[in-house]
Amino acid sequence: MATAAQFDTLAIIGAGLIGGSIGLAARKRGIARRVVGIGRRQSSLRVARNRGAIDTGTTSVERGVADAELIIVCTPVETIVDLALQAASHCRPGTLITDAGSSKESIVTALDHRLPDTIRYVGSHPMAGSEASGPAHAQEDLLENRMVIVTPTRKSDTEARQQLERFWSALGARVVEMSPTGHDHHVAAVSHVPHLVAAVLAAATSASDLNYVASGWLDTTRVAAGDVELWEQIVRSNRPHVLKSLERFGRLLARLQDAIAKDDDSTLHKVLEEAKRKRDTAMQRQS
Amino acid sequence: MATAAQFDTLAIIGAGLIGGSIGLAARKRGIARRVVGIGRRQSSLRVARNRGAIDTGTTSVERGVADAELIIVCTPVETIVDLALQAASHCRPGTLITDAGSSKESIVTALDHRLPDTIRYVGSHPMAGSEASGPAHAQEDLLENRMVIVTPTRKSDTEARQQLERFWSALGARVVEMSPTGHDHHVAAVSHVPHLVAAVLAAATSASDLNYVASGWLDTTRVAAGDVELWEQIVRSNRPHVLKSLERFGRLLARLQDAIAKDDDSTLHKVLEEAKRKRDTAMQRQS
C-alpha cells in the first residue's frame, strides 16, 4: 500500500504479544512512520526490536511518549490507568490515547475522570490473543479479521474515535463500537467465563486422569494455559459481569447434571442440540 | 513397509469417521489384504469406497463378515452390542471381534456374557475423533500417535488381545491396556465431562453474546459441534462415572465462584495456577 502513514510516531506501552503484534502490523503496513516501544525490561524491548515490532525501545514513559501522536497502552489491566495517566503528563496536547485492556468499564471511567482535557482518550479491546505471551510470540496478522471493540463515551471526541477506528481497520481488524458496560457484559460471557470454565476443567482433572487426555480435553482447556496474573486481573476488573455470567452457566450445568442423574434424555438432548446449534452458528459467522 | 498383511480380510461395521479412518490406514499400511465396509446406506459406503477406506461395501452384516478374520464395530455405542452379536452369528469360529465404542463397561460386560465361546472378543477405544463425522472426513493418520485403550477382561483370550494390540500399533497408535471400569472412569473425566462442559458453555451463550465470540470461545466449545445423537448415547452409557466427574467439576466451579464473589484473590490465583500447571503438563506429554 502506498498510502501515507496515518501517524508519524506511534508509542506502544507494553510491547508484549498484543502490543508487539500491533507494532509489527503498523510498521509492515506503513500506518506509522515510527513505532516506539515502552517497556520495563530492556531484554524484552530487544526481543520486540529484533522481531521488527518496534523501531526503538525505551524504559522511560516520559521519553517514549514525547513525540507520539497515538499512544496504545497494552499492559495488564490493573496497570493501564496509571500508565495512561503517566503518558498523558508527558505527551503533547491533543495526543490520542487508547488501551487494549480486556475489561473496559473500570478503565474507561477512571480515565474519563482523571485525564486532562488536552488528551483525547477512547478505549479499545482487540479481541485477539493466544495462550502465549511476550513479544517473541507477536504476529503481524494477529488482528487480521479479528474484532476490535471500541468503547467511546459521552466524553469522547468524535474525531478521535474516528481516527482510532481507522487505525484498527487499517490493521485489518473489524471495528465494533459499544459502551464500556455493554463490552464488559458481552466479554464476560464469551471470554472471561470460558476462561474460568476451562481453568476449572483443567484444575479438576486428577493427576492420573491427566495421562489419558486427547484432543477434546486439550482444545477445551487451551485458554487455561494463559498467563495466570493477566487473567486474575481481568477477572477482578470485571467481577459483577463475570459473576452474572458464571451463574447463568452454573444454572444450566445444574439442570444438565440433574437430567443425567434422572435419565431425563430429552433435556440432555435439548442441551446438546442447543449447544451444537450455537457453536455451528458462531463458526459460520467467522467465515 | 514390506511386511506381510496381518489379516486377510478386515470387516468394519460402520465405515464413518473412525471406521473409515481405520480402513484407510489399514489399506495404506498393508495391514489387511482386503477391507470390507458394512453400513446401513449404500451412499455412505460409496463415499467410503471413493475415499479408499474400504475395498468393497455391503449393507448385509451376514455377507460382510463371512470371510473376516478381524471385525471392528465402529457404530454409535448403543448399537455396538447388537451388531457384534449379529456379526458373531455369521462369521467363522475363531474370528477376532473388537469395537471402537467410547464407553466400555456396559459393552464389554454384555458381550462377555452373550458372545459364543467360539468368538474371541476384546474391547477397544481409539481416543481420536473430531467434531466432524462420516466417511468423507476419514483421515489416514487419524490414529497416528493417538492412544487406543484396549480393555481385556478375565474372559479375554491372551493371543487375541496381543493380536489386537499389534493391529492398533501397526496403525501408528499407542496402545494402553486397562479394565473396562478403569477406562470409563478416566474417559468420563477427560472426554465425556469436557464435552458436557463445552456444550453447557455454548448453550448458555445468549444469542446477542454470540456475535462477539473469538478464538477463546471457539476453542473451548469446539467439541460441542459434535454429533448430538452419538454424544447422547455416550453420556447415557457412562452415567455413573460421568456424574461423579461432573460433581467434581461442579464443586471446584462453586468454590471459584464463591472466591470471586468474596474478593478471595488467593483462591482465584490457586485455581488458575493449578489449571495452567495441569494444562502445561498435558501438553508436554503430547510431544
Coordinates of C-alpha atoms in Angstrom, one line a residue:
Chain A
M1 CA 0.0 0.0 0.0
A2 CA 1.4 3.4 -1.0
T3 CA -0.9 5.3 1.4
A4 CA 0.6 8.0 3.6
A5 CA 1.3 7.0 7.2
Q6 CA -1.7 7.8 9.4
F7 CA 0.6 8.6 12.3
D8 CA 4.1 9.9 12.4
T9 CA 5.0 8.3 15.8
L10 CA 3.1 5.5 17.5
A11 CA 4.0 4.7 21.1
I12 CA 3.2 1.3 22.5
I13 CA 3.4 0.9 26.2
G14 CA 3.9 -2.8 26.8
A15 CA 5.3 -4.4 23.7
G16 CA 4.2 -8.0 24.5
L17 CA 2.0 -10.3 22.5
I18 CA -0.7 -7.7 21.7
G19 CA 1.5 -4.6 21.7
G20 CA 4.2 -6.3 19.7
S21 CA 1.7 -7.6 17.2
I22 CA 0.2 -4.1 16.8
G23 CA 3.7 -2.7 16.3
L24 CA 4.6 -5.3 13.7
A25 CA 1.4 -4.8 11.7
A26 CA 1.6 -1.0 11.9
R27 CA 5.2 -1.0 10.7
K28 CA 4.6 -3.5 7.9
R29 CA 1.5 -1.7 6.7
G30 CA 3.2 1.7 6.9
I31 CA 0.5 3.0 9.2
A32 CA 3.0 4.7 11.5
R33 CA 6.3 6.1 10.3
R34 CA 8.0 5.2 13.6
V35 CA 7.0 2.8 16.4
V36 CA 8.4 3.4 19.9
G37 CA 8.1 0.6 22.4
I38 CA 8.0 1.4 26.1
G39 CA 8.6 -1.5 28.5
R40 CA 10.0 -2.3 31.9
R41 CA 12.8 -4.6 30.7
Q42 CA 15.5 -3.9 28.1
S43 CA 15.6 -7.6 27.3
S44 CA 12.0 -7.6 26.3
L45 CA 12.4 -4.4 24.2
R46 CA 15.3 -6.0 22.5
V47 CA 13.2 -9.0 21.5
A48 CA 10.5 -6.7 20.2
R49 CA 13.0 -4.8 18.2
N50 CA 14.6 -7.9 16.8
R51 CA 11.1 -9.2 15.8
G52 CA 10.5 -5.9 13.9
A53 CA 7.7 -4.9 16.3
I54 CA 9.2 -1.6 17.2
D55 CA 11.8 0.8 15.8
T56 CA 13.2 1.9 19.1
G57 CA 12.6 0.9 22.7
T58 CA 12.9 2.7 26.0
T59 CA 12.1 2.0 29.6
S60 CA 11.1 5.7 30.1
V61 CA 7.4 6.6 29.6
E62 CA 8.5 10.2 29.5
R63 CA 10.9 9.8 26.7
G64 CA 8.8 7.2 24.9
V65 CA 5.7 9.3 24.5
A66 CA 7.3 12.7 23.9
D67 CA 6.7 12.7 20.1
A68 CA 3.7 10.3 19.9
E69 CA 0.5 11.1 18.1
L70 CA -1.1 7.9 19.2
I71 CA -0.3 6.0 22.4
I72 CA -1.6 2.5 23.0
V73 CA -1.3 1.1 26.5
C74 CA -1.1 -2.7 26.1
T75 CA -0.2 -3.7 29.7
P76 CA -2.1 -5.9 32.2
V77 CA -5.4 -4.3 33.0
E78 CA -4.5 -3.2 36.5
T79 CA -1.6 -1.1 35.3
I80 CA -3.4 0.6 32.4
V81 CA -4.9 3.6 34.2
D82 CA -1.6 4.6 35.9
L83 CA 0.4 4.2 32.7
A84 CA -2.1 6.2 30.7
L85 CA -2.0 9.0 33.3
Q86 CA 1.8 9.0 33.3
A87 CA 1.8 9.0 29.5
A88 CA -0.7 11.9 29.5
S89 CA 1.6 14.0 31.7
H90 CA 4.5 13.7 29.2
C91 CA 2.9 13.8 25.8
R92 CA 1.9 16.7 23.6
P93 CA -1.6 18.3 23.9
G94 CA -4.1 16.7 21.5
T95 CA -2.4 13.3 21.6
L96 CA -4.7 10.3 21.1
I97 CA -4.5 7.6 23.8
T98 CA -6.2 4.2 23.8
D99 CA -5.6 0.9 25.6
A100 CA -6.0 -2.7 24.8
G101 CA -7.5 -3.9 28.1
S102 CA -9.8 -6.9 28.2
S103 CA -12.3 -5.1 30.5
K104 CA -13.4 -1.6 29.9
E105 CA -15.8 -0.1 32.4
S106 CA -13.3 0.4 35.2
I107 CA -10.5 1.6 33.0
V108 CA -12.6 4.0 30.8
T109 CA -14.5 5.5 33.8
A110 CA -11.2 6.2 35.6
L111 CA -9.5 7.7 32.6
D112 CA -12.6 9.8 31.6
H113 CA -12.4 11.3 35.1
R114 CA -8.7 11.7 35.6
L115 CA -7.2 12.5 32.2
P116 CA -6.7 16.2 31.4
D117 CA -8.9 17.7 28.8
T118 CA -6.0 18.2 26.4
I119 CA -5.8 14.5 26.0
R120 CA -8.1 12.6 23.6
Y121 CA -8.8 9.1 25.1
V122 CA -11.1 6.3 23.7
G123 CA -10.9 2.7 25.0
S124 CA -10.3 -0.3 22.8
H125 CA -10.3 -4.1 23.2
P126 CA -8.6 -6.1 20.4
M127 CA -10.3 -9.5 20.7
A128 CA -7.3 -11.4 19.8
G129 CA -4.6 -13.2 21.7
S130 CA -3.3 -16.6 22.5
E131 CA -2.2 -18.6 25.5
A132 CA 1.3 -17.5 24.7
S133 CA 2.6 -14.1 25.8
G134 CA 5.6 -11.8 25.2
P135 CA 7.0 -10.1 22.1
A136 CA 8.6 -13.3 20.9
H137 CA 5.0 -14.5 20.0
A138 CA 3.9 -11.3 18.3
Q139 CA 2.4 -11.9 14.9
E140 CA 1.9 -9.5 12.1
D141 CA -1.6 -10.9 11.3
L142 CA -2.8 -11.3 14.9
L143 CA -5.6 -8.7 14.4
E144 CA -6.4 -9.6 10.8
N145 CA -10.2 -10.2 10.6
R146 CA -10.4 -10.1 14.4
M147 CA -12.8 -7.9 16.2
V148 CA -11.7 -4.7 17.9
I149 CA -14.3 -3.3 20.3
V150 CA -14.0 0.5 20.6
T151 CA -15.8 1.9 23.7
P152 CA -16.5 5.7 23.3
T153 CA -18.4 7.6 26.0
R154 CA -20.1 11.0 26.1
K155 CA -16.7 12.5 26.9
S156 CA -15.1 11.1 23.7
D157 CA -14.1 13.3 20.9
T158 CA -15.8 12.3 17.7
E159 CA -12.7 12.9 15.5
A160 CA -10.5 10.9 18.0
R161 CA -12.9 8.0 17.8
Q162 CA -13.0 8.0 14.0
Q163 CA -9.2 8.3 13.8
L164 CA -8.8 5.4 16.2
E165 CA -11.3 3.2 14.3
R166 CA -9.5 4.0 11.0
F167 CA -6.3 2.8 12.7
W168 CA -7.7 -0.5 13.8
S169 CA -9.3 -1.0 10.4
A170 CA -6.0 -0.3 8.7
L171 CA -4.5 -3.2 10.8
G172 CA -7.1 -5.5 9.2
A173 CA -9.5 -5.6 12.2
R174 CA -13.3 -5.4 12.2
V175 CA -14.3 -2.5 14.4
V176 CA -17.4 -2.7 16.6
E177 CA -18.5 0.1 18.8
M178 CA -20.2 -0.3 22.1
S179 CA -20.5 1.2 25.6
P180 CA -17.9 0.1 28.2
T181 CA -20.6 -1.6 30.2
G182 CA -22.0 -3.4 27.1
H183 CA -18.5 -4.5 26.3
D184 CA -17.9 -5.9 29.8
H185 CA -21.3 -7.7 29.7
H186 CA -20.6 -9.5 26.4
V187 CA -17.0 -10.2 27.0
A188 CA -17.7 -11.8 30.4
A189 CA -19.9 -14.3 28.5
V190 CA -17.7 -15.0 25.5
S191 CA -14.2 -14.7 27.0
H192 CA -13.9 -14.4 30.8
V193 CA -16.3 -17.1 31.7
P194 CA -15.0 -19.5 29.1
H195 CA -11.5 -18.9 30.5
L196 CA -12.7 -19.7 34.0
V197 CA -14.6 -22.8 32.9
A198 CA -11.6 -24.1 31.0
A199 CA -9.5 -23.4 34.1
V200 CA -11.9 -25.3 36.4
L201 CA -12.0 -28.2 33.9
A202 CA -8.2 -28.4 33.8
A203 CA -7.7 -27.9 37.5
A204 CA -10.4 -30.6 38.3
T205 CA -8.7 -33.2 36.3
S206 CA -6.8 -35.6 38.6
A207 CA -3.2 -36.4 38.0
S208 CA -4.0 -39.9 37.0
D209 CA -6.7 -38.8 34.6
L210 CA -4.3 -36.4 33.0
N211 CA -2.4 -39.4 31.5
Y212 CA -5.4 -40.0 29.1
V213 CA -6.2 -36.6 27.7
A214 CA -6.7 -36.4 24.0
S215 CA -7.6 -33.6 21.6
G216 CA -11.0 -32.9 23.1
W217 CA -9.6 -32.1 26.6
L218 CA -6.7 -30.2 25.1
D219 CA -8.9 -27.9 23.0
T220 CA -11.5 -27.4 25.7
T221 CA -8.8 -26.3 28.2
R222 CA -6.5 -24.5 25.7
V223 CA -7.1 -21.0 27.2
A224 CA -6.3 -22.2 30.7
A225 CA -2.6 -22.2 29.6
G226 CA -2.7 -18.4 29.5
D227 CA -0.8 -16.1 31.9
V228 CA -2.2 -16.5 35.4
E229 CA -1.5 -12.9 36.6
L230 CA -3.1 -11.4 33.5
W231 CA -6.2 -13.4 33.8
E232 CA -6.5 -12.8 37.6
Q233 CA -6.5 -9.1 36.9
I234 CA -9.1 -9.4 34.0
V235 CA -11.5 -11.4 36.2
R236 CA -11.0 -9.0 39.2
S237 CA -11.7 -6.0 36.9
N238 CA -15.0 -7.4 35.6
R239 CA -16.3 -9.1 38.7
P240 CA -20.1 -8.3 38.5
H241 CA -20.5 -9.3 34.9
V242 CA -18.3 -12.4 35.4
L243 CA -20.4 -13.5 38.3
K244 CA -23.7 -13.0 36.5
S245 CA -22.4 -14.9 33.5
L246 CA -21.0 -17.7 35.7
E247 CA -24.3 -18.0 37.4
R248 CA -26.0 -18.5 34.1
F249 CA -23.5 -21.2 33.2
G250 CA -23.9 -22.8 36.6
R251 CA -27.7 -22.9 36.3
L252 CA -27.6 -24.8 33.0
L253 CA -24.9 -27.1 34.3
A254 CA -27.0 -28.0 37.3
R255 CA -30.0 -28.6 35.0
L256 CA -28.0 -30.9 32.8
Q257 CA -26.5 -32.7 35.8
D258 CA -30.0 -33.3 37.2
A259 CA -31.2 -34.5 33.8
I260 CA -28.4 -37.1 33.6
A261 CA -29.0 -38.3 37.1
K262 CA -32.7 -38.7 36.4
D263 CA -32.3 -40.4 33.0
D264 CA -34.1 -37.4 31.5
D265 CA -32.9 -38.0 28.0
S266 CA -35.0 -35.2 26.5
T267 CA -33.2 -32.5 28.5
L268 CA -29.8 -34.0 27.7
H269 CA -30.8 -34.0 24.0
K270 CA -32.1 -30.4 24.1
V271 CA -28.9 -29.0 25.8
L272 CA -26.6 -30.8 23.4
E273 CA -28.6 -29.7 20.4
E274 CA -28.8 -26.1 21.5
A275 CA -25.0 -26.2 22.1
K276 CA -24.4 -27.5 18.6
R277 CA -26.7 -25.0 17.0
K278 CA -25.0 -22.1 18.7
R279 CA -21.5 -23.4 18.0
D280 CA -22.3 -24.0 14.4
T281 CA -23.8 -20.5 14.1
A282 CA -20.7 -18.9 15.6
M283 CA -18.5 -20.9 13.3
Q284 CA -20.5 -19.8 10.2
R285 CA -20.1 -16.2 11.2
Q286 CA -16.4 -16.5 11.4
S287 CA -16.0 -17.4 7.7
Chain B
M1 CA 6.6 -51.5 4.7
A2 CA 7.1 -54.8 3.0
T3 CA 5.6 -56.8 5.9
A4 CA 3.0 -59.5 5.3
A5 CA -0.6 -58.4 5.9
Q6 CA -1.6 -59.2 9.5
F7 CA -5.2 -60.1 8.3
D8 CA -6.5 -61.3 5.1
T9 CA -10.0 -59.8 5.5
L10 CA -10.9 -56.9 7.9
A11 CA -14.6 -56.1 8.2
I12 CA -15.5 -52.7 9.5
I13 CA -19.1 -52.3 10.7
G14 CA -19.9 -48.6 10.4
A15 CA -17.4 -47.0 8.0
G16 CA -17.8 -43.4 9.3
L17 CA -15.1 -41.1 10.6
I18 CA -13.4 -43.7 12.9
G19 CA -14.2 -46.8 10.8
G20 CA -13.3 -45.1 7.6
S21 CA -10.0 -43.8 9.1
I22 CA -9.1 -47.3 10.3
G23 CA -9.9 -48.8 6.9
L24 CA -7.8 -46.1 5.1
A25 CA -4.8 -46.7 7.4
A26 CA -5.1 -50.5 7.3
R27 CA -5.2 -50.5 3.5
K28 CA -2.4 -47.9 3.0
R29 CA -0.2 -49.7 5.5
G30 CA -1.0 -53.1 4.0
I31 CA -2.2 -54.5 7.4
A32 CA -5.2 -56.1 5.8
R33 CA -5.3 -57.6 2.3
R34 CA -9.0 -56.6 1.9
V35 CA -11.2 -54.3 3.8
V36 CA -15.0 -54.8 3.7
G37 CA -17.2 -52.0 4.9
I38 CA -20.6 -52.7 6.3
G39 CA -23.1 -49.9 6.5
R40 CA -26.8 -49.0 6.5
R41 CA -26.6 -46.8 3.5
Q42 CA -25.2 -47.5 0.1
S43 CA -24.5 -43.8 -0.4
S44 CA -22.2 -43.8 2.6
L45 CA -20.4 -47.0 1.6
R46 CA -19.8 -45.4 -1.8
V47 CA -18.2 -42.4 -0.2
A48 CA -16.0 -44.8 1.9
R49 CA -15.0 -46.7 -1.2
N50 CA -14.2 -43.5 -3.1
R51 CA -12.1 -42.3 -0.2
G52 CA -10.1 -45.5 -0.4
A53 CA -11.3 -46.5 3.1
I54 CA -12.8 -49.9 2.0
D55 CA -12.3 -52.3 -0.9
T56 CA -16.0 -53.3 -1.0
G57 CA -19.1 -52.3 0.8
T58 CA -22.3 -54.1 1.7
T59 CA -25.4 -53.4 3.8
S60 CA -25.5 -57.1 4.9
V61 CA -23.7 -57.9 8.1
E62 CA -24.0 -61.6 7.1
R63 CA -22.2 -61.2 3.8
G64 CA -19.8 -58.6 5.1
V65 CA -18.3 -60.7 7.9
A66 CA -18.3 -64.1 6.2
D67 CA -14.6 -64.1 5.4
A68 CA -13.4 -61.7 8.1
E69 CA -10.5 -62.5 10.4
L70 CA -11.0 -59.3 12.3
I71 CA -14.3 -57.4 12.7
I72 CA -14.3 -53.9 14.2
V73 CA -17.7 -52.4 15.2
C74 CA -17.4 -48.7 14.8
T75 CA -21.1 -47.7 15.2
P76 CA -22.8 -45.5 17.9
V77 CA -22.3 -47.1 21.3
E78 CA -25.9 -48.2 21.7
T79 CA -25.8 -50.3 18.6
I80 CA -22.5 -52.0 19.2
V81 CA -23.7 -55.0 21.3
D82 CA -26.4 -56.0 18.8
L83 CA -24.2 -55.6 15.8
A84 CA -21.3 -57.6 17.4
L85 CA -23.8 -60.4 18.2
Q86 CA -25.1 -60.3 14.7
A87 CA -21.6 -60.4 13.3
A88 CA -20.7 -63.3 15.6
S89 CA -23.6 -65.4 14.3
H90 CA -22.4 -65.1 10.7
C91 CA -18.6 -65.2 10.9
R92 CA -16.2 -68.1 11.2
P93 CA -15.2 -69.6 14.5
G94 CA -12.1 -68.0 16.0
T95 CA -12.8 -64.6 14.4
L96 CA -11.5 -61.7 16.5
I97 CA -14.1 -59.0 17.2
T98 CA -13.5 -55.6 18.7
D99 CA -15.3 -52.3 18.9
A100 CA -14.5 -48.7 18.9
G101 CA -17.0 -47.5 21.5
S102 CA -16.3 -44.5 23.7
S103 CA -17.6 -46.3 26.8
K104 CA -16.6 -49.8 27.6
E105 CA -18.1 -51.3 30.8
S106 CA -21.6 -51.8 29.5
I107 CA -20.5 -53.0 26.1
V108 CA -17.7 -55.4 27.3
T109 CA -19.9 -56.9 30.1
A110 CA -22.8 -57.6 27.7
L111 CA -20.5 -59.1 25.0
D112 CA -18.5 -61.2 27.5
H113 CA -21.8 -62.7 28.6
R114 CA -23.6 -63.1 25.3
L115 CA -21.0 -63.9 22.7
P116 CA -20.4 -67.6 21.9
D117 CA -17.2 -69.1 23.1
T118 CA -16.1 -69.6 19.5
I119 CA -15.6 -65.9 19.1
R120 CA -12.7 -64.0 20.5
Y121 CA -13.7 -60.5 21.7
V122 CA -11.6 -57.7 23.3
G123 CA -12.9 -54.2 23.6
S124 CA -11.1 -51.1 22.2
H125 CA -11.4 -47.3 22.3
P126 CA -9.4 -45.4 19.8
M127 CA -9.0 -41.9 21.5
A128 CA -9.3 -40.0 18.3
G129 CA -12.1 -38.2 16.5
S130 CA -13.2 -34.8 15.6
E131 CA -16.4 -32.8 15.6
A132 CA -16.9 -33.9 12.0
S133 CA -18.4 -37.3 11.2
G134 CA -18.9 -39.6 8.3
P135 CA -16.5 -41.3 5.9
A136 CA -15.9 -38.1 3.9
H137 CA -13.9 -36.9 6.9
A138 CA -11.9 -40.1 7.3
Q139 CA -8.1 -39.5 7.6
E140 CA -5.4 -42.0 7.1
D141 CA -3.4 -40.5 10.0
L142 CA -6.3 -40.1 12.5
L143 CA -4.9 -42.7 14.8
E144 CA -1.2 -41.8 14.4
N145 CA 0.3 -41.2 17.8
R146 CA -3.1 -41.3 19.4
M147 CA -4.0 -43.5 22.3
V148 CA -6.0 -46.7 21.8
I149 CA -7.3 -48.1 25.1
V150 CA -7.7 -51.9 25.0
T151 CA -9.9 -53.3 27.7
P152 CA -9.3 -57.1 28.2
T153 CA -11.2 -59.0 30.9
R154 CA -10.6 -62.4 32.6
K155 CA -12.6 -63.9 29.7
S156 CA -10.3 -62.5 27.0
D157 CA -8.0 -64.8 25.1
T158 CA -4.4 -63.7 25.6
E159 CA -3.4 -64.3 22.0
A160 CA -6.5 -62.3 20.7
R161 CA -5.5 -59.4 22.9
Q162 CA -1.9 -59.4 21.7
Q163 CA -3.1 -59.7 18.1
L164 CA -5.5 -56.8 18.6
E165 CA -2.8 -54.7 20.2
R166 CA -0.4 -55.4 17.3
F167 CA -3.1 -54.3 14.9
W168 CA -3.6 -50.9 16.6
S169 CA 0.2 -50.4 17.0
A170 CA 0.6 -51.2 13.3
L171 CA -1.9 -48.3 12.6
G172 CA 0.5 -46.0 14.5
A173 CA -1.4 -45.8 17.7
R174 CA -0.1 -46.0 21.3
V175 CA -1.8 -48.9 23.0
V176 CA -2.7 -48.7 26.6
E177 CA -4.4 -51.6 28.5
M178 CA -6.9 -51.1 31.3
S179 CA -10.1 -52.6 32.7
P180 CA -13.4 -51.5 31.2
T181 CA -14.3 -49.8 34.5
G182 CA -10.9 -48.0 34.7
H183 CA -11.4 -46.9 31.2
D184 CA -14.9 -45.5 31.9
H185 CA -13.7 -43.7 35.0
H186 CA -10.8 -41.9 33.2
V187 CA -12.6 -41.2 30.0
A188 CA -15.5 -39.6 31.9
A189 CA -13.0 -37.1 33.2
V190 CA -11.0 -36.4 30.1
S191 CA -13.6 -36.7 27.4
H192 CA -17.3 -37.0 28.4
V193 CA -17.3 -34.2 31.0
P194 CA -15.2 -31.9 28.9
H195 CA -17.8 -32.5 26.2
L196 CA -20.7 -31.7 28.5
V197 CA -19.0 -28.6 29.9
A198 CA -18.3 -27.3 26.4
A199 CA -21.9 -27.9 25.5
V200 CA -23.2 -26.1 28.5
L201 CA -20.9 -23.2 27.8
A202 CA -22.1 -23.0 24.2
A203 CA -25.8 -23.4 25.1
A204 CA -25.6 -20.8 27.9
T205 CA -24.2 -18.2 25.5
S206 CA -27.1 -15.8 24.6
A207 CA -27.8 -15.0 21.0
S208 CA -26.5 -11.5 21.4
D209 CA -23.3 -12.5 23.1
L210 CA -22.8 -15.0 20.3
N211 CA -21.9 -12.0 18.0
Y212 CA -18.8 -11.4 19.9
V213 CA -17.1 -14.7 20.2
A214 CA -13.4 -15.0 19.3
S215 CA -10.9 -17.8 19.3
G216 CA -11.1 -18.5 23.1
W217 CA -14.8 -19.3 23.0
L218 CA -14.5 -21.2 19.7
D219 CA -11.7 -23.5 21.0
T220 CA -13.4 -24.0 24.4
T221 CA -16.6 -25.1 22.7
R222 CA -15.1 -26.9 19.7
V223 CA -16.3 -30.4 20.8
A224 CA -19.9 -29.2 21.3
A225 CA -20.2 -29.2 17.5
G226 CA -20.0 -33.0 17.6
D227 CA -22.9 -35.2 16.6
V228 CA -25.7 -34.9 19.1
E229 CA -27.0 -38.4 18.9
L230 CA -23.6 -40.0 19.3
W231 CA -22.8 -38.0 22.4
E232 CA -26.2 -38.6 24.0
Q233 CA -25.5 -42.3 23.7
I234 CA -22.0 -42.0 25.1
V235 CA -23.2 -40.0 28.1
R236 CA -26.1 -42.4 28.7
S237 CA -23.8 -45.4 28.6
N238 CA -21.4 -44.0 31.2
R239 CA -23.8 -42.3 33.5
P240 CA -22.3 -43.1 37.0
H241 CA -18.7 -42.1 36.1
V242 CA -19.9 -39.0 34.2
L243 CA -22.0 -37.9 37.2
K244 CA -19.1 -38.4 39.6
S245 CA -16.8 -36.5 37.4
L246 CA -19.3 -33.7 36.8
E247 CA -19.8 -33.4 40.6
R248 CA -16.0 -32.9 41.0
F249 CA -16.1 -30.2 38.3
G250 CA -19.2 -28.6 39.9
R251 CA -17.5 -28.4 43.3
L252 CA -14.5 -26.6 42.1
L253 CA -16.6 -24.3 40.0
A254 CA -18.7 -23.4 43.1
R255 CA -15.5 -22.8 45.0
L256 CA -14.2 -20.5 42.4
Q257 CA -17.5 -18.6 42.0
D258 CA -17.6 -18.1 45.8
A259 CA -14.0 -16.8 45.7
I260 CA -14.7 -14.3 43.0
A261 CA -17.9 -13.1 44.8
K262 CA -15.9 -12.6 48.1
D263 CA -12.8 -11.0 46.5
D264 CA -10.8 -14.0 47.6
D265 CA -7.9 -13.4 45.2
S266 CA -5.8 -16.2 46.7
T267 CA -8.2 -18.9 45.7
L268 CA -8.7 -17.4 42.3
H269 CA -5.0 -17.4 41.9
K270 CA -4.6 -21.0 43.1
V271 CA -7.2 -22.4 40.7
L272 CA -5.8 -20.5 37.7
E273 CA -2.3 -21.7 38.6
E274 CA -3.3 -25.3 39.1
A275 CA -5.2 -25.2 35.8
K276 CA -2.2 -23.8 34.0
R277 CA 0.2 -26.4 35.6
K278 CA -2.0 -29.3 34.5
R279 CA -2.7 -27.9 31.0
D280 CA 1.1 -27.4 30.5
T281 CA 1.9 -30.9 31.8
A282 CA -0.6 -32.5 29.5
M283 CA 0.7 -30.5 26.5
Q284 CA 4.3 -31.5 27.3
R285 CA 3.3 -35.2 27.4
Q286 CA 1.8 -34.9 23.9
S287 CA 5.1 -34.0 22.3

